[in-house]
Amino acid sequence: MLALIFYALLFQWLILPVAPELVKHDSSVHLDHILRVTTQNIAVACQTRLSTVVNGTSPGPELRIKPGETTWIRVYNDMESQNLTMHWHGLAQRTAVFSDGSPQGSQWAIPPGHFFDYELHPELGDSGTYFYHSHVGVQAITASGPLIVEDCGKPPYHYDEERILQWNDFFNQTDEQLEAGLEAVPFVWTGETQGVLLNGQGISIGHNSTGVASCTLPVIDVSPGKTYRFRFIGSTGLSLLSMAFEGHDQLSIIQVDGGEWTKPAPVDRIQLASGQRFDTLFVAKTKKQLKAEKRKTYFLQFETRDRPTVYRGYAVLRYSDSAPLPEYPVQAPLSLPNTTYDWLEYQLQPLYPKPVGVPTLAEVTRRVIMDAVQMMDPNSNQLVWRLAGLSWTDKILQKPLLVDIYLNGEAAMPDYDAALRNNGWDPKTKAFPAKVGEVLEIVFQNRGSLSSPGKLDSHPFHAHGQHFYDIGSGNGTYDAEANEKKLAGMGYRVVQRDTTMLYRYELATAAGAGAPAGWRAWRIRVKQPGVWMIHCHTLQHMVMGMQSAWVIGTAPEILEMPLDESQGYLVYGGDAYGNATYDPTCRHQFGNEKTCKDHWP
């Protein structure tokens, strides 16, 4: 009953009227946050690297916004020669038109020397952990930062304080060098991560701590007896991480991928992929326990998984800021399991089940099989990744799909019938169409490489726009009937996610060319018109084409903004993009209502 009341209130909140209008963004306009993106040499992981940074740091500043309020974030591209967009990971469905941040999908990139004002309006129930990152090339290796949608009133779980734990990879080549190798003929791999950073700190391979901030173990400070909300943010470019706290093996997951509160899920470790977020309750030891154990510091041990080599790193959990930091351990204090594919599968359940939850198999109107395979492109001789037979990057289109639809209407829309005959995508527009009201089942099928015998990877798949119901994963090929029986037999209520893993269930040597080696399945009640991306969140794989663009709805459903109000968004560097001598004209889509209230049942 409480859940029904909650969603009734949510519906009432959603229908508040707004009056979109064009506004000149001069000095009188209020901006909630300003992000300036530059390229500069930074000291990190005991080395110096030319990096894309936000407000001079990596990660960039923590942004906190409220649901029920409109937030304006100005993003400056202060780089000399590179394009930029900013994606609000997990909140894409709460952004204004042209504000999702996917280049050649939903917007033109921000040209060098320009800025763009992004409009966000998270809704009731969106409170949670997100992050922002560049969506151009591999800039997100360093160009990212925490994005927190604050709670309205008391959250459903009690805790005393919170800590953000954002994870990034370190590569000792520049973004330009990494991308050039991935696109080269012959192909040049980036190499494995040379270090994993926690909140921008860590030690890369072959280096020892020097005690300076850029070359030391990261520290998490806690106080005895307190309960903490740890917000784990996976903003790695490549690494799937497994991690655990020495002496603290009782964590409880309470929220996943922002917005969806879960029933408490006890775990002894965290497994975190690029794009994922997990919020956990962490209960610190008491003073009595610390005295008995004669310790004030413990290690957080983290290791990469499903890669040819393993990187192992550490952070320090410190109970007193006066306690000396321990030396880098000679021997690992913990033994973390190697198996990845069984962690939390079919376990997370919503704290507040929705009145209309996951669609049943009988409700599914269409299934799209996304075969994920590496191969050599016969035309370019490049090594590429394909989804459902298509390799997609932002370089294959002359203009963004959403811009094209605004300029040309129905003529720019993908052919739905042609897509049905062609693995789900239209050969002309290179887009996957879907109709509002469809119930889609999207199945990612992992397959052995067609170009490198024995090659097989895991992939974190992320959806822009609507969150999806993750209905599980398994070995071999997907069996819809068997999985439906499994869900029903468990009485399993499915949570909504925006990023989940396609694992490799077979050893690389056992996976023949094109052989099935694991699946992941989603279900979505299609509701939100627009252009949205679904892609692997491994940055190298994105550059190599492991992306897909989805056009949801008809042209009239998509064309939310009148043409006369959209002109500044339809040209690269148009009137909606400002610079040092020009104030942009922006459409205010959401209005200025502030409706954040205590809404938890």
Short mmCIF file of C-alpha atoms in Angstrom, two decimals, residues 179-522:
data_model
loop_
_atom_site.label_atom_id
_atom_site.label_comp_id
_atom_site.label_asym_id
_atom_site.label_seq_id
_atom_site.Cartn_x
_atom_site.Cartn_y
_atom_site.Cartn_z
CA GLU A 179 42.84 6.51 -29.73
CA ALA A 180 45.31 6.55 -32.60
CA GLY A 181 46.44 3.01 -31.82
CA LEU A 182 42.87 1.70 -31.55
CA GLU A 183 42.01 3.11 -34.99
CA ALA A 184 45.32 2.24 -36.65
CA VAL A 185 46.03 -0.33 -39.34
CA PRO A 186 47.62 -2.46 -38.09
CA PHE A 187 45.84 -2.28 -34.73
CA VAL A 188 47.80 -1.15 -31.65
CA TRP A 189 46.26 -2.10 -28.30
CA THR A 190 46.36 0.43 -25.46
CA GLY A 191 47.86 -2.12 -23.13
CA GLU A 192 46.31 -3.04 -19.80
CA THR A 193 45.71 -0.46 -17.12
CA GLN A 194 48.93 0.69 -15.45
CA GLY A 195 47.09 1.64 -12.29
CA VAL A 196 43.68 1.94 -10.65
CA LEU A 197 42.96 5.18 -8.82
CA LEU A 198 40.56 5.89 -5.96
CA ASN A 199 39.40 9.50 -5.98
CA GLY A 200 42.35 10.33 -8.21
CA GLN A 201 45.03 8.75 -6.03
CA GLY A 202 47.02 5.57 -6.41
CA ILE A 203 50.32 4.02 -7.40
CA SER A 204 51.03 2.80 -10.92
CA ILE A 205 52.92 -0.34 -11.85
CA GLY A 206 56.65 -0.14 -11.19
CA HIS A 207 56.46 2.70 -8.67
CA ASN A 208 56.58 2.99 -4.90
CA SER A 209 54.89 5.51 -2.63
CA THR A 210 56.84 8.70 -2.12
CA GLY A 211 54.43 10.21 0.40
CA VAL A 212 53.37 13.10 -1.85
CA ALA A 213 49.68 13.33 -2.76
CA SER A 214 50.19 12.17 -6.34
CA CYS A 215 52.17 9.08 -5.33
CA THR A 216 50.62 7.57 -2.23
CA LEU A 217 47.94 5.15 -1.17
CA PRO A 218 44.44 6.69 -1.14
CA VAL A 219 42.85 7.07 2.30
CA ILE A 220 39.27 6.64 3.52
CA ASP A 221 38.81 8.27 6.92
CA VAL A 222 36.10 6.94 9.25
CA SER A 223 35.22 7.30 12.93
CA PRO A 224 34.60 4.41 15.34
CA GLY A 225 31.04 3.25 15.79
CA LYS A 226 29.54 5.22 12.92
CA THR A 227 27.53 3.90 9.98
CA TYR A 228 28.56 5.20 6.56
CA ARG A 229 26.97 5.27 3.17
CA PHE A 230 29.73 4.39 0.73
CA ARG A 231 28.94 5.53 -2.82
CA PHE A 232 30.96 3.35 -5.21
CA ILE A 233 31.29 4.91 -8.69
CA GLY A 234 32.77 2.86 -11.53
CA SER A 235 34.33 5.38 -13.89
CA THR A 236 37.15 3.14 -15.05
CA GLY A 237 37.85 3.04 -18.76
CA LEU A 238 38.71 -0.65 -18.96
CA SER A 239 38.83 -2.33 -15.57
CA LEU A 240 36.27 -4.58 -13.91
CA LEU A 241 37.20 -4.44 -10.22
CA SER A 242 36.80 -6.82 -7.31
CA MET A 243 37.44 -5.31 -3.89
CA ALA A 244 37.07 -6.01 -0.18
CA PHE A 245 37.96 -4.41 3.15
CA GLU A 246 40.43 -6.14 5.43
CA GLY A 247 38.68 -6.99 8.69
CA HIS A 248 35.29 -5.69 7.51
CA ASP A 249 33.41 -8.36 5.58
CA GLN A 250 29.82 -7.23 6.17
CA LEU A 251 28.61 -4.65 3.69
CA SER A 252 24.98 -4.13 2.74
CA ILE A 253 23.98 -2.85 -0.69
CA ILE A 254 21.03 -0.46 -0.43
CA GLN A 255 20.90 1.24 -3.83
CA VAL A 256 22.06 0.48 -7.36
CA ASP A 257 22.71 2.72 -10.38
CA GLY A 258 20.96 5.65 -8.71
CA GLY A 259 17.26 5.92 -7.96
CA GLU A 260 16.40 2.29 -7.31
CA TRP A 261 16.56 1.58 -3.58
CA THR A 262 17.03 -2.12 -2.94
CA LYS A 263 16.24 -4.41 -0.09
CA PRO A 264 19.42 -4.83 1.96
CA ALA A 265 21.73 -7.17 0.08
CA PRO A 266 24.58 -8.45 2.29
CA VAL A 267 27.93 -8.87 0.52
CA ASP A 268 31.50 -9.45 1.66
CA ARG A 269 33.00 -7.70 -1.37
CA ILE A 270 32.12 -5.27 -4.15
CA GLN A 271 32.43 -5.98 -7.85
CA LEU A 272 32.36 -2.79 -9.90
CA ALA A 273 32.42 -2.31 -13.67
CA SER A 274 32.73 0.82 -15.75
CA GLY A 275 29.47 2.75 -15.53
CA GLN A 276 28.06 0.99 -12.47
CA ARG A 277 27.25 2.48 -9.07
CA PHE A 278 26.56 0.68 -5.82
CA ASP A 279 25.62 2.35 -2.54
CA THR A 280 26.42 0.33 0.57
CA LEU A 281 26.08 0.66 4.31
CA PHE A 282 29.41 0.26 6.08
CA VAL A 283 29.46 -0.13 9.88
CA ALA A 284 32.73 1.02 11.38
CA LYS A 285 34.34 -0.85 14.23
CA THR A 286 33.82 0.41 17.77
CA LYS A 287 36.59 1.83 19.93
CA LYS A 288 36.46 -1.36 21.97
CA GLN A 289 36.99 -3.50 18.88
CA LEU A 290 39.86 -1.34 17.67
CA LYS A 291 41.52 -1.53 21.06
CA ALA A 292 41.20 -5.32 21.12
CA GLU A 293 42.68 -5.60 17.65
CA LYS A 294 45.35 -2.96 18.40
CA ARG A 295 44.82 -1.32 15.02
CA LYS A 296 43.78 2.02 13.56
CA THR A 297 44.24 1.23 9.89
CA TYR A 298 43.07 -1.53 7.53
CA PHE A 299 43.52 -2.11 3.83
CA LEU A 300 40.94 -1.94 1.09
CA GLN A 301 42.28 -4.37 -1.50
CA PHE A 302 41.16 -4.08 -5.14
CA GLU A 303 42.06 -6.14 -8.19
CA THR A 304 41.19 -6.19 -11.88
CA ARG A 305 39.27 -9.14 -13.27
CA ASP A 306 38.62 -10.75 -16.68
CA ARG A 307 41.79 -9.30 -18.19
CA PRO A 308 45.03 -11.02 -19.35
CA THR A 309 46.93 -9.61 -16.36
CA VAL A 310 45.84 -8.63 -12.85
CA TYR A 311 46.50 -5.24 -11.31
CA ARG A 312 46.33 -5.25 -7.51
CA GLY A 313 46.12 -2.04 -5.53
CA TYR A 314 45.29 -0.82 -2.05
CA ALA A 315 43.67 2.01 -0.18
CA VAL A 316 43.85 2.64 3.56
CA LEU A 317 40.79 2.62 5.81
CA ARG A 318 41.90 4.91 8.62
CA TYR A 319 40.21 5.34 12.01
CA SER A 320 42.30 8.30 13.10
CA ASP A 321 43.71 11.04 10.91
CA SER A 322 46.76 11.05 13.17
CA ALA A 323 47.49 7.38 12.56
CA PRO A 324 50.55 6.82 10.36
CA LEU A 325 49.84 5.28 6.97
CA PRO A 326 51.05 1.70 6.58
CA GLU A 327 53.58 0.70 3.97
CA TYR A 328 52.44 -0.87 0.73
CA PRO A 329 51.90 -4.52 1.71
CA VAL A 330 54.47 -7.03 0.54
CA GLN A 331 51.90 -9.81 0.71
CA ALA A 332 48.20 -9.44 -0.07
CA PRO A 333 46.14 -9.49 3.15
CA LEU A 334 43.09 -10.89 1.31
CA SER A 335 42.36 -13.57 -1.26
CA LEU A 336 39.67 -12.34 -3.66
CA PRO A 337 37.80 -14.86 -5.82
CA ASN A 338 38.55 -14.99 -9.53
CA THR A 339 35.00 -15.85 -10.65
CA THR A 340 32.99 -12.78 -11.64
CA TYR A 341 29.80 -13.97 -13.30
CA ASP A 342 27.90 -15.09 -10.18
CA TRP A 343 28.23 -11.92 -8.08
CA LEU A 344 24.76 -10.61 -7.09
CA GLU A 345 23.03 -12.28 -10.04
CA TYR A 346 19.28 -12.72 -9.34
CA GLN A 347 19.71 -11.22 -5.87
CA LEU A 348 19.01 -7.47 -5.92
CA GLN A 349 15.32 -6.70 -5.35
CA PRO A 350 13.54 -3.34 -5.11
CA LEU A 351 12.75 -1.90 -1.69
CA TYR A 352 9.63 -0.28 -3.15
CA PRO A 353 8.20 -2.55 -5.89
CA LYS A 354 6.46 -0.60 -8.63
CA PRO A 355 2.73 -1.11 -9.26
CA VAL A 356 3.63 -2.24 -12.78
CA GLY A 357 6.96 -4.00 -12.61
CA VAL A 358 9.06 -6.04 -14.99
CA PRO A 359 7.20 -7.15 -18.14
CA THR A 360 6.54 -10.87 -18.37
CA LEU A 361 7.73 -12.94 -21.30
CA ALA A 362 4.14 -13.00 -22.58
CA GLU A 363 4.15 -9.19 -22.73
CA VAL A 364 7.31 -8.97 -24.85
CA THR A 365 6.43 -7.72 -28.34
CA ARG A 366 9.90 -7.92 -29.88
CA ARG A 367 13.27 -9.43 -29.10
CA VAL A 368 16.50 -7.86 -30.42
CA ILE A 369 19.60 -10.06 -30.32
CA MET A 370 22.80 -8.03 -29.98
CA ASP A 371 25.60 -10.40 -30.96
CA ALA A 372 28.81 -8.91 -29.53
CA VAL A 373 31.81 -9.96 -31.58
CA GLN A 374 35.27 -8.72 -32.49
CA MET A 375 36.31 -8.95 -36.13
CA MET A 376 38.42 -7.41 -38.87
CA ASP A 377 36.44 -4.91 -40.93
CA PRO A 378 36.68 -6.12 -44.55
CA ASN A 379 36.62 -2.57 -45.96
CA SER A 380 38.96 -0.65 -43.65
CA ASN A 381 41.09 -3.55 -42.34
CA GLN A 382 40.56 -2.09 -38.87
CA LEU A 383 39.96 -4.31 -35.86
CA VAL A 384 36.42 -3.49 -34.73
CA TRP A 385 33.67 -4.57 -32.38
CA ARG A 386 30.19 -5.15 -33.77
CA LEU A 387 26.77 -5.32 -32.15
CA ALA A 388 24.13 -7.16 -34.18
CA GLY A 389 26.44 -6.90 -37.17
CA LEU A 390 26.98 -3.12 -36.91
CA SER A 391 30.07 -1.19 -35.83
CA TRP A 392 28.98 2.32 -34.79
CA THR A 393 31.06 5.32 -33.76
CA ASP A 394 30.34 9.04 -33.81
CA LYS A 395 32.49 9.31 -36.95
CA ILE A 396 30.09 7.43 -39.25
CA LEU A 397 27.46 10.21 -39.38
CA GLN A 398 27.75 13.69 -40.86
CA LYS A 399 25.34 15.15 -38.33
CA PRO A 400 23.77 13.96 -35.07
CA LEU A 401 20.73 11.72 -35.51
CA LEU A 402 18.50 13.94 -33.37
CA VAL A 403 19.61 17.05 -35.26
CA ASP A 404 18.90 15.31 -38.57
CA ILE A 405 15.38 14.43 -37.42
CA TYR A 406 14.73 18.05 -36.43
CA LEU A 407 16.00 19.27 -39.79
CA ASN A 408 14.37 16.66 -42.04
CA GLY A 409 11.57 15.09 -40.03
CA GLU A 410 10.25 11.78 -41.34
CA ALA A 411 12.90 11.59 -44.06
CA ALA A 412 15.61 11.20 -41.38
CA MET A 413 13.81 8.46 -39.45
CA PRO A 414 15.04 4.86 -39.58
CA ASP A 415 12.91 2.42 -41.55
CA TYR A 416 11.25 0.17 -38.96
CA ASP A 417 10.40 -2.63 -41.39
CA ALA A 418 13.89 -2.59 -42.90
CA ALA A 419 15.31 -2.87 -39.38
CA LEU A 420 13.16 -5.93 -38.63
CA ARG A 421 14.76 -7.64 -41.63
CA ASN A 422 18.29 -6.59 -40.59
CA ASN A 423 19.06 -7.61 -36.99
CA GLY A 424 17.10 -4.68 -35.59
CA TRP A 425 18.87 -1.74 -37.30
CA ASP A 426 18.11 0.25 -40.42
CA PRO A 427 20.91 -0.01 -43.04
CA LYS A 428 20.38 3.58 -44.23
CA THR A 429 20.47 5.50 -40.94
CA LYS A 430 22.51 2.93 -38.98
CA ALA A 431 19.96 3.28 -36.16
CA PHE A 432 17.80 0.86 -34.16
CA PRO A 433 14.16 2.06 -34.26
CA ALA A 434 11.59 1.31 -31.56
CA LYS A 435 7.97 2.31 -31.10
CA VAL A 436 6.56 3.90 -27.97
CA GLY A 437 4.46 1.21 -26.32
CA GLU A 438 6.60 -1.70 -27.45
CA VAL A 439 7.89 -4.11 -24.84
CA LEU A 440 11.42 -4.90 -25.91
CA GLU A 441 13.63 -7.73 -24.82
CA ILE A 442 17.23 -6.89 -25.64
CA VAL A 443 19.63 -9.83 -25.43
CA PHE A 444 23.39 -9.33 -25.55
CA GLN A 445 25.08 -12.48 -26.81
CA ASN A 446 28.80 -12.80 -26.20
CA ARG A 447 30.69 -14.58 -28.98
CA GLY A 448 34.26 -15.64 -29.58
CA SER A 449 36.39 -13.32 -31.71
CA LEU A 450 36.32 -13.82 -35.48
CA SER A 451 39.75 -12.23 -35.87
CA SER A 452 41.78 -13.40 -32.88
CA PRO A 453 41.33 -17.08 -32.02
CA GLY A 454 40.63 -17.52 -28.31
CA LYS A 455 39.83 -13.83 -27.78
CA LEU A 456 36.86 -13.22 -25.48
CA ASP A 457 36.01 -10.22 -23.29
CA SER A 458 33.47 -9.14 -20.69
CA HIS A 459 31.46 -6.01 -21.41
CA PRO A 460 29.60 -3.50 -19.17
CA PHE A 461 26.56 -2.46 -21.23
CA HIS A 462 25.00 0.93 -20.51
CA ALA A 463 21.72 2.43 -21.69
CA HIS A 464 21.04 6.14 -22.05
CA GLY A 465 17.45 7.29 -21.59
CA GLN A 466 15.13 4.85 -19.85
CA HIS A 467 16.46 2.50 -17.23
CA PHE A 468 15.80 -1.16 -17.98
CA TYR A 469 14.77 -4.25 -16.07
CA ASP A 470 17.76 -6.56 -15.87
CA ILE A 471 16.35 -10.09 -16.07
CA GLY A 472 19.61 -11.95 -15.63
CA SER A 473 22.50 -13.62 -17.41
CA GLY A 474 23.92 -17.03 -18.07
CA ASN A 475 26.24 -19.28 -20.00
CA GLY A 476 25.86 -20.30 -23.64
CA THR A 477 22.85 -18.86 -25.46
CA TYR A 478 19.71 -17.23 -24.07
CA ASP A 479 16.71 -19.49 -23.43
CA ALA A 480 13.72 -17.21 -22.80
CA GLU A 481 11.41 -19.93 -21.47
CA ALA A 482 14.00 -21.34 -19.08
CA ASN A 483 14.91 -17.92 -17.71
CA GLU A 484 11.25 -16.99 -17.25
CA LYS A 485 10.68 -20.16 -15.25
CA LYS A 486 13.73 -19.32 -13.16
CA LEU A 487 12.42 -15.82 -12.36
CA ALA A 488 8.97 -17.15 -11.48
CA GLY A 489 10.33 -20.02 -9.38
CA MET A 490 12.42 -17.63 -7.32
CA GLY A 491 9.59 -15.12 -6.92
CA TYR A 492 12.23 -12.64 -8.02
CA ARG A 493 11.26 -8.97 -8.31
CA VAL A 494 13.61 -7.36 -10.82
CA VAL A 495 15.34 -4.03 -10.18
CA GLN A 496 15.86 -1.35 -12.79
CA ARG A 497 19.43 -0.62 -13.85
CA ASP A 498 21.36 1.42 -16.40
CA THR A 499 24.58 -0.63 -16.58
CA THR A 500 25.01 -4.42 -16.26
CA MET A 501 27.66 -6.94 -17.26
CA LEU A 502 27.85 -9.27 -20.21
CA TYR A 503 30.28 -11.82 -18.80
CA ARG A 504 32.54 -14.30 -20.50
CA TYR A 505 31.53 -17.69 -19.14
CA GLU A 506 34.00 -19.71 -21.19
CA LEU A 507 37.75 -19.59 -21.03
CA ALA A 508 39.16 -17.63 -23.93
CA THR A 509 40.86 -20.75 -25.27
CA ALA A 510 37.55 -22.65 -25.23
CA ALA A 511 35.60 -20.06 -27.20
CA GLY A 512 35.80 -20.86 -30.89
CA ALA A 513 35.37 -18.21 -33.57
CA GLY A 514 31.84 -16.85 -33.20
CA ALA A 515 30.92 -19.42 -30.54
CA PRO A 516 28.31 -18.36 -27.95
CA ALA A 517 29.94 -17.66 -24.60
CA GLY A 518 27.36 -16.00 -22.36
CA TRP A 519 24.33 -13.71 -22.47
CA ARG A 520 22.69 -10.80 -20.66
CA ALA A 521 19.00 -9.87 -21.10
CA TRP A 522 17.02 -6.68 -20.48
#
